[in-house]
Short mmCIF file of C-alpha atoms in Angstrom, two decimals:
data_model
loop_
_atom_site.label_atom_id
_atom_site.label_comp_id
_atom_site.label_asym_id
_atom_site.label_seq_id
_atom_site.Cartn_x
_atom_site.Cartn_y
_atom_site.Cartn_z
CA MET O 1085 22.80 -21.53 -3.34
CA SER O 1086 20.61 -22.44 -6.30
CA ILE O 1087 21.92 -24.20 -9.04
CA ALA O 1088 21.51 -21.05 -11.42
CA ASN O 1089 23.49 -19.16 -9.09
CA LEU O 1090 26.02 -21.64 -8.94
CA LYS O 1091 26.19 -21.82 -13.03
CA ARG O 1092 26.37 -17.85 -12.85
CA ARG O 1093 28.93 -17.86 -10.45
CA LEU O 1094 30.87 -20.25 -12.33
CA GLU O 1095 30.36 -18.84 -15.79
CA GLU O 1096 31.47 -15.41 -14.46
CA LYS O 1097 34.85 -16.84 -12.82
CA LEU O 1098 35.70 -19.13 -15.81
CA SER O 1099 35.12 -16.81 -18.42
CA GLY O 1100 38.63 -15.65 -18.59
CA HIS O 1101 40.12 -19.15 -17.62
CA SER O 1102 40.94 -21.79 -20.08
CA VAL O 1103 42.47 -24.35 -17.76
CA VAL O 1104 40.51 -25.76 -14.83
CA ASP O 1105 42.92 -26.46 -11.78
CA VAL O 1106 42.25 -29.97 -10.87
CA THR O 1107 45.16 -30.72 -8.09
CA ASN O 1108 42.79 -30.25 -5.35
CA ALA O 1109 41.07 -33.47 -6.61
CA LYS O 1110 44.02 -35.65 -5.18
CA PHE O 1111 44.18 -34.68 -1.85
CA VAL O 1112 41.72 -34.29 1.21
CA LYS O 1113 40.88 -30.76 1.91
CA PRO O 1114 41.64 -29.09 5.64
CA GLN O 1115 38.30 -28.28 6.55
CA ARG O 1116 38.81 -26.34 9.54
CA LEU O 1117 41.77 -24.93 8.32
CA LEU O 1118 39.56 -23.51 5.34
CA LYS O 1119 37.10 -22.17 7.76
CA THR O 1120 39.61 -20.72 9.66
CA LEU O 1121 40.77 -18.88 6.46
CA SER O 1122 37.21 -18.05 5.54
CA VAL O 1123 36.81 -16.17 8.99
CA LEU O 1124 40.14 -14.36 8.21
CA ASP O 1125 39.02 -13.31 5.04
CA GLN O 1126 35.77 -11.96 5.69
CA LYS O 1127 37.60 -9.80 8.51
CA PHE O 1128 40.09 -8.43 5.91
CA ASP O 1129 37.32 -7.44 3.77
CA ASP O 1130 35.40 -5.85 6.34
CA LEU O 1131 38.56 -3.79 6.93
CA GLU O 1132 39.37 -3.39 3.41
CA ASN O 1133 35.77 -2.01 3.05
CA SER O 1134 35.03 -0.09 6.16
CA LEU O 1135 33.75 3.23 5.51
CA PRO O 1136 36.63 6.14 6.36
CA LEU O 1137 35.82 8.95 8.35
CA ASP O 1138 34.44 11.91 6.79
CA GLU O 1139 37.48 14.15 7.60
CA LYS O 1140 39.64 11.76 5.55
CA ILE O 1141 37.29 12.01 2.75
CA PHE O 1142 36.64 15.63 2.75
CA ARG O 1143 40.74 16.23 2.70
CA THR O 1144 40.90 13.74 -0.38
CA ILE O 1145 38.35 15.91 -2.11
CA SER O 1146 40.60 18.97 -1.32
CA LYS O 1147 43.23 17.26 -2.51
CA LEU O 1148 41.81 16.55 -6.10
CA GLU O 1149 40.42 20.29 -6.28
CA SER O 1150 43.75 21.71 -5.55
CA SER O 1151 45.88 18.94 -7.47
CA GLY O 1152 43.80 17.33 -10.16
CA PHE O 1153 43.58 13.23 -10.37
CA GLY O 1154 47.34 12.91 -11.04
CA HIS O 1155 48.60 12.60 -7.40
CA LEU O 1156 45.86 10.48 -5.64
CA THR O 1157 46.91 7.36 -3.76
CA ARG O 1158 45.38 4.22 -3.39
CA ARG O 1159 43.59 5.36 -0.57
CA ASP O 1160 42.61 8.70 -1.98
CA TRP O 1161 41.19 6.80 -4.98
CA LYS O 1162 38.64 4.77 -2.86
CA ASN O 1163 37.94 7.63 -0.42
CA LEU O 1164 36.75 9.67 -3.63
CA ALA O 1165 34.45 6.52 -4.44
CA TRP O 1166 33.02 6.61 -0.74
CA ALA O 1167 32.69 10.61 -0.97
CA LEU O 1168 30.20 10.49 -3.74
CA SER O 1169 27.06 9.58 -1.27
CA LYS O 1170 28.14 12.24 1.15
CA ILE O 1171 27.25 16.12 1.39
CA LEU O 1172 30.56 18.12 1.61
CA PRO O 1173 30.75 21.06 4.24
CA GLY O 1174 28.75 23.96 2.91
CA ALA O 1175 27.28 22.04 0.07
CA GLN O 1176 23.49 21.52 -0.39
CA GLU O 1177 23.53 18.39 -2.45
CA LYS O 1178 25.26 14.97 -2.35
CA LEU O 1179 28.41 15.06 -4.07
CA ILE O 1180 27.68 12.73 -6.98
CA PHE O 1181 25.16 15.53 -7.95
CA SER O 1182 27.99 18.14 -8.20
CA ASP O 1183 30.49 19.08 -10.69
CA ILE O 1184 33.09 17.63 -9.07
CA GLY O 1185 31.03 14.28 -8.43
CA LYS O 1186 30.34 14.28 -12.31
CA ARG O 1187 34.01 14.57 -13.03
CA ILE O 1188 34.85 11.94 -10.74
CA ILE O 1189 31.86 9.51 -12.42
CA HIS O 1190 33.38 10.40 -15.88
CA HIS O 1191 37.01 9.70 -15.10
CA PHE O 1192 36.15 6.32 -13.72
CA GLN O 1193 34.31 5.50 -17.08
CA GLN O 1194 37.76 5.82 -18.86
CA SER O 1195 39.64 4.06 -16.02
CA GLU O 1196 41.65 0.81 -16.26
CA MET O 1197 40.25 -2.38 -14.43
CA ASP O 1198 43.34 -2.20 -11.93
CA LEU O 1199 41.63 0.90 -10.49
CA ILE O 1200 38.15 0.00 -11.06
CA GLY O 1201 38.79 -3.21 -8.87
CA LEU O 1202 40.33 -1.24 -6.22
CA VAL O 1203 36.97 1.41 -5.81
CA TYR O 1204 34.32 -1.16 -7.14
CA PHE O 1205 32.91 -1.62 -3.80
CA PRO O 1206 32.89 2.18 -2.29
CA LEU O 1207 31.36 2.91 -5.68
CA LEU O 1208 28.80 -0.04 -4.94
CA TYR O 1209 28.00 1.36 -1.52
CA SER O 1210 27.91 4.87 -2.74
CA TYR O 1211 24.94 3.98 -5.37
CA PHE O 1212 22.98 2.17 -2.74
CA ALA O 1213 23.73 4.66 -0.12
CA LEU O 1214 21.50 7.18 -2.07
CA GLU O 1215 18.08 7.73 -0.92
CA ASN O 1216 14.63 7.30 -2.57
CA GLU O 1217 14.50 11.37 -2.91
CA ASP O 1218 17.51 11.34 -4.45
CA VAL O 1219 17.12 9.01 -7.52
CA LYS O 1220 13.26 9.11 -7.88
CA ASN O 1221 13.64 10.69 -11.23
CA LYS O 1222 16.43 8.59 -12.29
CA PRO O 1223 19.10 11.25 -12.57
CA ALA O 1224 21.72 10.68 -15.70
CA ILE O 1225 24.55 10.62 -13.22
CA TRP O 1226 23.10 8.09 -11.03
CA LEU O 1227 22.59 5.58 -14.14
CA GLN O 1228 26.12 6.26 -15.21
CA LEU O 1229 27.50 5.00 -11.81
CA ARG O 1230 25.43 2.03 -12.34
CA ASP O 1231 26.80 1.47 -15.64
CA VAL O 1232 30.04 1.71 -14.25
CA LEU O 1233 29.26 -1.02 -11.98
CA ASN O 1234 27.63 -3.32 -14.45
CA THR O 1235 30.39 -3.04 -17.14
CA ASN O 1236 32.93 -3.94 -14.64
CA ARG O 1237 31.62 -6.47 -12.87
CA SER O 1238 32.76 -9.59 -15.08
CA GLY O 1239 36.50 -8.23 -15.15
CA VAL O 1240 36.55 -7.40 -11.72
CA TYR O 1241 35.03 -10.42 -10.41
CA ARG O 1242 37.48 -12.50 -12.62
CA ASP O 1243 40.75 -10.66 -11.21
CA LEU O 1244 39.75 -11.39 -7.88
CA LYS O 1245 42.35 -13.76 -6.06
CA ARG O 1246 40.10 -15.20 -3.60
CA PRO O 1247 36.08 -14.97 -3.66
CA LYS O 1248 34.43 -11.87 -2.17
CA LYS O 1249 31.13 -12.30 -0.30
CA TRP O 1250 29.48 -8.97 -1.56
CA MET O 1251 30.69 -9.98 -5.31
CA ASN O 1252 28.93 -13.55 -5.11
CA THR O 1253 25.82 -11.70 -3.94
CA LEU O 1254 26.01 -9.42 -7.15
CA VAL O 1255 26.76 -12.25 -9.27
CA ASP O 1256 23.92 -14.46 -8.00
CA TYR O 1257 21.33 -11.42 -8.11
CA SER O 1258 22.81 -9.83 -11.41
CA GLU O 1259 19.36 -7.58 -11.81
CA ILE O 1260 20.10 -5.75 -8.74
CA LEU O 1261 22.10 -3.18 -10.84
CA SER O 1262 19.23 -3.13 -13.67
CA ASN O 1263 16.09 -1.23 -14.20
CA SER O 1264 14.18 -3.55 -11.90
CA PRO O 1265 16.38 -4.37 -9.05
CA THR O 1266 13.98 -5.64 -6.71
CA LYS O 1267 11.47 -7.59 -8.61
CA SER O 1268 13.06 -10.98 -7.92
CA PHE O 1269 13.08 -10.20 -4.18
CA VAL O 1270 9.13 -9.40 -4.05
CA LYS O 1271 7.83 -13.03 -3.27
CA ARG O 1272 10.07 -13.39 -0.73
CA PHE O 1273 9.53 -10.18 0.78
CA LEU O 1274 5.84 -10.69 0.91
CA GLU O 1275 6.13 -14.15 2.46
CA ASP O 1276 7.80 -12.65 5.40
CA LYS O 1277 6.72 -10.49 8.31
CA ASP O 1278 9.12 -7.79 7.14
CA ALA O 1279 12.28 -7.38 5.04
CA SER O 1280 14.97 -8.79 7.25
CA SER O 1281 15.50 -12.02 5.25
CA VAL O 1282 16.03 -10.00 1.95
CA ALA O 1283 18.20 -7.74 4.18
CA ASN O 1284 20.03 -10.77 5.36
CA GLU O 1285 20.77 -11.74 1.93
CA LEU O 1286 22.03 -8.88 0.95
CA GLU O 1287 23.76 -8.28 4.13
CA SER O 1288 27.57 -8.33 2.31
CA LEU O 1289 26.38 -5.28 0.16
CA LYS O 1290 25.97 -2.89 3.27
CA MET O 1291 23.03 -1.24 2.19
CA ALA O 1292 21.87 1.39 4.44
CA PRO O 1293 18.27 1.34 6.28
CA ASN O 1294 17.36 4.25 3.89
CA SER O 1295 18.62 3.18 0.56
CA TRP O 1296 16.19 3.83 -2.19
CA PHE O 1297 16.72 -0.02 -2.82
CA TRP O 1298 14.00 -0.35 0.08
CA ASP O 1299 11.76 1.99 -1.29
CA ASP O 1300 11.91 0.30 -4.41
CA LEU O 1301 11.02 -3.08 -2.87
CA ILE O 1302 7.78 -1.42 -1.48
CA LYS O 1303 6.92 -0.10 -5.04
CA SER O 1304 7.73 -3.57 -6.69
CA SER O 1305 5.69 -5.09 -4.36
CA ILE O 1306 2.47 -2.63 -4.96
CA GLN O 1307 3.16 -3.31 -8.52
CA SER O 1308 2.66 -6.77 -8.20
CA ILE O 1309 -0.72 -7.17 -6.74
CA ASN O 1310 -2.41 -6.07 -10.02
CA GLY O 1311 -0.83 -9.27 -11.55
CA MET O 1312 -1.66 -11.76 -8.99
CA ASN O 1313 -4.45 -14.33 -9.06
CA GLU O 1314 -7.31 -14.18 -6.62
CA GLN O 1315 -6.34 -16.83 -4.37
CA ASP O 1316 -2.95 -15.01 -3.81
CA TYR O 1317 -3.98 -11.76 -3.51
CA LEU O 1318 -6.78 -12.74 -1.02
CA LYS O 1319 -4.25 -14.39 1.20
CA ILE O 1320 -1.81 -11.53 1.02
CA ILE O 1321 -4.07 -8.81 1.91
CA PRO O 1322 -2.96 -8.83 5.61
CA ARG O 1323 0.43 -8.50 4.74
CA PHE O 1324 0.00 -5.51 2.40
CA LEU O 1325 -2.05 -3.78 5.60
CA HIS O 1326 0.83 -4.22 7.67
CA LEU O 1327 3.23 -2.93 5.08
CA ALA O 1328 0.83 0.20 5.17
CA GLU O 1329 0.59 0.57 8.79
CA GLN O 1330 4.71 0.60 8.89
CA ASN O 1331 5.18 2.84 5.87
CA LEU O 1332 2.74 5.85 6.02
CA LEU O 1333 4.57 7.28 2.60
CA TYR O 1334 3.07 4.51 0.73
CA THR O 1335 -0.44 3.80 2.94
CA ALA O 1336 -2.28 5.66 -0.25
CA ASP O 1337 -0.45 3.60 -2.90
CA ILE O 1338 -1.37 0.51 -1.34
CA LEU O 1339 -4.64 1.32 -0.50
CA VAL O 1340 -5.45 2.25 -4.19
CA ALA O 1341 -3.68 -0.97 -5.24
CA LEU O 1342 -5.61 -3.37 -2.90
CA LEU O 1343 -9.13 -1.71 -3.56
CA GLU O 1344 -8.76 -1.77 -7.48
CA ARG O 1345 -7.51 -5.40 -7.57
CA TYR O 1346 -10.40 -6.28 -4.83
CA ALA O 1347 -13.04 -4.83 -7.13
CA ARG O 1348 -11.98 -7.34 -9.67
CA THR O 1349 -12.44 -10.30 -7.40
CA SER O 1350 -15.78 -12.49 -6.95
CA GLU O 1351 -15.80 -11.28 -3.51
CA ARG O 1352 -16.44 -7.59 -4.36
CA GLN O 1353 -19.68 -8.04 -2.21
CA LYS O 1354 -18.18 -9.04 0.39
CA VAL O 1355 -16.80 -6.43 2.88
CA ASN O 1356 -13.61 -6.28 3.84
CA GLU O 1357 -13.61 -4.85 7.30
CA ALA O 1358 -9.81 -4.19 7.40
CA LEU O 1359 -10.03 -2.64 4.10
CA LYS O 1360 -13.09 -0.48 4.73
CA HIS O 1361 -11.55 0.67 8.14
CA LEU O 1362 -8.20 1.78 6.41
CA ALA O 1363 -10.09 3.66 3.55
CA LEU O 1364 -12.03 5.27 5.95
CA ASN O 1365 -9.43 6.73 8.12
CA GLN O 1366 -7.04 7.71 4.69
CA TRP O 1367 -9.59 9.47 2.69
CA GLY O 1368 -12.80 9.68 4.63
CA ASN O 1369 -16.57 8.25 4.02
CA PRO O 1370 -16.52 7.89 0.17
CA GLN O 1371 -20.21 8.80 0.40
CA TYR O 1372 -19.35 12.31 0.90
CA GLU O 1373 -18.47 14.03 -2.21
CA SER O 1374 -15.86 16.21 -0.17
CA SER O 1375 -13.74 13.08 0.30
CA ALA O 1376 -11.54 14.17 -2.34
CA GLY O 1377 -9.15 11.10 -1.80
CA TRP O 1378 -11.58 8.78 -3.19
CA SER O 1379 -10.59 10.27 -6.88
CA ASN O 1380 -7.59 7.92 -6.73
CA VAL O 1381 -9.62 4.95 -7.47
CA ASN O 1382 -12.09 4.08 -10.37
CA ALA O 1383 -15.71 5.25 -10.12
CA ASN O 1384 -16.51 1.59 -9.87
CA THR O 1385 -14.06 0.82 -7.21
CA LYS O 1386 -15.62 3.58 -5.22
CA GLN O 1387 -19.17 2.21 -5.67
CA MET O 1388 -18.00 -1.25 -4.19
CA VAL O 1389 -16.77 0.32 -0.95
CA ILE O 1390 -20.25 2.45 -1.00
CA GLN O 1391 -21.92 -0.59 -0.80
CA TRP O 1392 -19.34 -2.19 1.78
CA PHE O 1393 -20.63 0.70 4.26
CA VAL O 1394 -24.31 0.22 3.06
CA ARG O 1395 -24.08 -3.54 3.68
CA ALA O 1396 -22.42 -2.88 6.95
CA ASP O 1397 -24.71 -0.58 8.30
CA LEU O 1398 -27.57 -2.57 7.26
CA GLU O 1399 -26.63 -5.72 8.87
CA ALA O 1400 -25.48 -3.93 12.07
CA PHE O 1401 -28.99 -2.49 12.33
CA PHE O 1402 -31.17 -5.61 11.56
CA LYS O 1403 -29.09 -7.89 12.82
CA LEU O 1404 -26.20 -6.55 15.32
CA PHE O 1405 -28.46 -4.02 17.16
CA SER O 1406 -31.84 -5.65 16.94
CA ALA O 1407 -32.92 -7.60 19.81
CA SER O 1408 -34.01 -10.30 17.26
CA ALA O 1409 -32.67 -10.15 14.00
CA ASP O 1410 -34.90 -9.02 11.49
CA ILE O 1411 -34.10 -10.57 8.31
CA ASN O 1412 -37.11 -9.70 6.12
CA ARG O 1413 -36.53 -6.24 6.27
CA PHE O 1414 -32.65 -6.67 6.05
CA ASN O 1415 -33.10 -8.57 2.77
CA TYR O 1416 -35.96 -6.10 1.59
CA TRP O 1417 -33.42 -3.00 1.88
CA ILE O 1418 -30.27 -4.93 0.59
CA LYS O 1419 -31.79 -5.29 -2.74
CA PHE O 1420 -31.36 -1.77 -3.83
CA ILE O 1421 -27.75 -1.58 -2.54
CA ASP O 1422 -26.60 -1.04 -6.44
CA LYS O 1423 -28.71 2.07 -6.35
CA ILE O 1424 -27.87 3.32 -2.63
CA SER O 1425 -25.08 6.14 -2.66
CA PHE O 1426 -25.46 7.01 1.02
CA SER O 1427 -26.46 5.48 4.41
CA GLN O 1428 -26.44 7.11 8.10
CA ILE O 1429 -27.11 4.98 11.11
CA PHE O 1430 -28.54 6.98 14.45
CA LEU O 1431 -28.04 5.14 17.46
CA GLY O 1432 -30.09 5.58 20.40
CA PRO O 1433 -28.73 5.57 24.40
CA SER O 1434 -28.64 1.95 24.82
CA ALA O 1435 -26.63 1.10 21.42
CA LEU O 1436 -24.03 3.71 22.09
CA GLN O 1437 -23.55 2.60 25.81
CA SER O 1438 -23.42 -0.81 25.09
CA GLN O 1439 -20.57 -2.69 26.40
CA GLN O 1440 -20.68 -6.09 24.22
CA THR O 1441 -17.72 -6.63 22.32
CA GLN O 1442 -19.27 -6.37 18.62
CA HIS O 1443 -21.06 -2.97 19.41
CA LYS O 1444 -18.09 -1.57 20.99
CA LYS O 1445 -16.02 -2.77 17.78
CA PHE O 1446 -18.74 -1.14 15.12
CA ARG O 1447 -18.82 2.04 16.88
CA GLU O 1448 -14.85 2.07 16.72
CA LEU O 1449 -14.33 1.01 13.09
CA ASN O 1450 -17.17 3.68 12.41
CA ARG O 1451 -16.01 6.43 14.61
CA GLY O 1452 -16.71 9.84 13.02
CA ARG O 1453 -19.78 8.17 10.86
CA LEU O 1454 -22.81 7.57 13.51
CA LYS O 1455 -25.24 10.09 14.56
CA GLU O 1456 -27.02 9.92 18.30
CA LEU O 1457 -30.64 9.34 17.88
CA MET O 1458 -32.14 11.77 20.47
CA GLY O 1459 -35.82 12.35 21.81
CA SER O 1460 -37.01 8.58 21.31
CA THR O 1461 -37.19 5.12 23.39
CA ALA O 1462 -33.66 4.03 25.02
CA SER O 1463 -33.93 0.82 22.45
CA ASN O 1464 -34.44 2.93 19.25
CA ASN O 1465 -32.37 3.21 16.40
CA ALA O 1466 -32.88 4.50 13.15
CA PHE O 1467 -30.89 4.49 9.53
CA LEU O 1468 -31.36 6.43 6.25
CA LEU O 1469 -30.75 5.27 3.12
CA LYS O 1470 -30.60 7.27 0.02
CA ILE O 1471 -31.69 5.58 -3.06
CA GLU O 1472 -31.03 7.24 -6.14
CA ASN O 1473 -32.20 10.86 -5.19
CA VAL O 1474 -34.39 10.02 -2.56
CA TYR O 1475 -34.19 9.63 1.04
CA ILE O 1476 -35.41 6.85 3.28
CA VAL O 1477 -35.68 6.53 6.92
CA ASP O 1478 -36.76 3.74 9.02
CA PHE O 1479 -36.54 2.59 12.52
CA SER O 1480 -36.04 -0.52 14.74
CA ASP O 1481 -38.93 -0.13 17.48
CA THR O 1482 -42.06 -1.49 16.58
CA GLY O 1483 -44.56 1.31 16.37
CA ASN O 1484 -42.49 3.50 14.13
CA ALA O 1485 -43.41 3.94 10.66
CA CYS O 1486 -41.01 4.25 7.24
CA TYR O 1487 -40.43 7.94 5.84
CA ALA O 1488 -39.40 9.27 2.33
CA TYR O 1489 -38.21 12.67 1.50
CA ASN O 1490 -36.60 14.49 -1.34
CA TYR O 1491 -34.11 16.37 0.95
CA LEU O 1492 -31.50 15.23 3.57
CA PRO O 1493 -34.12 15.58 6.82
CA TYR O 1494 -31.59 16.77 9.10
CA LYS O 1495 -28.24 19.37 9.22
CA ASP O 1496 -25.53 16.74 8.50
CA LYS O 1497 -22.97 18.81 10.27
CA ASP O 1498 -25.13 17.77 13.78
CA ARG O 1499 -23.84 14.65 15.74
CA ARG O 1500 -27.18 14.61 17.72
CA ILE O 1501 -30.33 14.28 15.80
CA PHE O 1502 -33.83 14.93 17.41
CA ILE O 1503 -36.22 11.69 16.09
CA GLY O 1504 -38.83 14.48 14.88
CA GLU O 1505 -36.48 15.83 12.04
CA LEU O 1506 -36.92 12.10 10.90
CA LYS O 1507 -40.61 11.81 11.28
CA ASN O 1508 -42.10 14.78 9.48
CA LYS O 1509 -45.59 14.26 7.77
CA ASN O 1510 -45.86 17.43 6.25
CA THR O 1511 -43.00 16.80 3.79
CA VAL O 1512 -43.21 12.69 3.27
CA LEU O 1513 -43.28 11.93 -0.33
CA PHE O 1514 -45.38 8.75 -0.10
CA VAL O 1515 -49.42 9.32 -0.58
CA GLY O 1516 -52.08 7.50 0.53
CA LYS O 1517 -55.45 6.42 -1.34
CA GLY O 1518 -57.04 9.26 -0.30
CA GLY O 1519 -54.27 11.53 -1.80
CA GLY O 1520 -53.06 12.55 1.72
CA LYS O 1521 -49.26 12.05 2.87
CA ILE O 1522 -48.68 8.97 4.77
CA ALA O 1523 -45.75 7.18 6.51
CA LEU O 1524 -45.18 3.21 5.55
CA SER O 1525 -46.09 0.81 8.68
CA HIS O 1526 -44.65 -2.75 8.55
CA SER O 1527 -48.02 -4.48 9.25
CA GLY O 1528 -49.37 -7.07 6.91
CA ASP O 1529 -48.00 -7.78 3.75
CA TRP O 1530 -45.75 -4.68 4.01
CA GLU O 1531 -43.04 -5.53 1.26
CA ALA O 1532 -45.69 -5.74 -1.77
CA ARG O 1533 -46.92 -2.66 -0.18
CA PHE O 1534 -43.66 -0.86 -0.03
CA ASP O 1535 -42.91 -1.91 -3.69
CA GLU O 1536 -45.92 -0.13 -4.68
CA HIS O 1537 -45.12 3.24 -2.66
CA LEU O 1538 -41.39 3.21 -3.61
CA ASP O 1539 -42.30 2.44 -7.48
CA ASN O 1540 -44.58 5.80 -7.49
CA ILE O 1541 -41.85 8.11 -6.49
CA GLY O 1542 -39.71 5.90 -9.08
CA ILE O 1543 -37.69 3.91 -6.96
CA SER O 1544 -37.40 0.04 -7.53
CA SER O 1545 -34.78 -2.64 -7.28
CA ASN O 1546 -33.08 -4.71 -9.94
CA GLN O 1547 -34.97 -7.52 -8.52
CA HIS O 1548 -38.33 -5.73 -8.76
CA ARG O 1549 -39.11 -3.75 -12.46
CA ALA O 1550 -42.79 -3.70 -12.05
CA GLY O 1551 -44.76 -0.72 -11.17
CA ASN O 1552 -45.54 2.73 -13.10
CA HIS O 1553 -42.51 4.92 -13.28
CA ASN O 1554 -43.99 7.76 -14.72
CA SER O 1555 -45.36 9.21 -11.61
CA ARG O 1556 -45.45 12.87 -10.62
CA TYR O 1557 -42.42 12.41 -8.56
CA GLY O 1558 -40.64 11.12 -11.53
CA ARG O 1559 -36.50 11.11 -10.66
CA LYS O 1560 -36.36 14.53 -10.46
CA TYR O 1561 -34.89 14.44 -6.84
#
């Protein structure tokens, strides 16, 4: 127990007393007897606060309806408190939200401390037994129940003849009955693999697994992402990915928070494969306007993820699936990354059928995004980049030139694309010195030649601003 919690318990207990009992200081405490007494106390508490059978609860409700509050026994009062989280036979909602439930809460608001002490734990149980769907709009009657618990907590604690574990928990974690009931548990929850340590700490409150409290804990954890420093945030990403996998209802919220925070880090240009894969599964390819799920994040964040896909595609093309890593070509195209809004990889038979671990992993992570290149050599692959409004096509095998179009040169719905669709000199945008349409080869000083021809159709990277942008192609594509 922390010093703060111990102080809080003492303040709660001593606030109603003026004399401190010091008798025990003169004698040696019988530790074994005290331990046995503690076990018996716990068993008695468990028996005292055991949930009664529904039949008994329903009989008490019938008694209330027929005779009013004036003829209720001590057991009946407790049954009324237990009943608040129940759905009566034939009813559509939990009792607390019905007229009877509201009458019960109102009566307890006016009750003396002796009655509140009797029903306090059953009221507490009912408060936490409600589900997230019940309380997501913070209904007034639920807040009134919380007010009853808050207002009387100190009085009930002082009147206890012996300490109760559940009351000590309430005193130690007083914020549990506040507007931010789970905020103080977030750090521990995120440090663990699951909610077990928090559940163990709060075991005495007998919270149901489907209590709104656990949903609130997840929501508070998600909200904490925004305020994390970069080091803590990057370290906690795997925990949230696991949380998203275990709680599908919150996957989208977790993904939004993780992506928005990642976009503000110094590593935004570094591809996070796990986040990228989750985003692809959740919302589809951000490079397609039809992927409506991407409206959940800012445009700047969406652009970051698009660049992840582009970078990963180019790295796969030039480094992973290339017989010899072509770093020069990778460096050339990656300099346009801030202007690339779409990328597509076309894999030949060798790459599609390769059993290399990294090849299989890339294909699995990009399931549904890849297309098959037909009609070429087994080792040949291709890529397409949409740079601003121009579509660039290039190939991996030597002897294949680079093409540029003002339209998508294939039907996007087709999974198999013939190489002839990607190599159309009749519609290519590049123009040679003689005025004829050409494709660009990678021979000689090809980088400078590519820069010149791209400039002529209005495309330049941030690293290369020279050239004529007033060409007849302009930026109309």
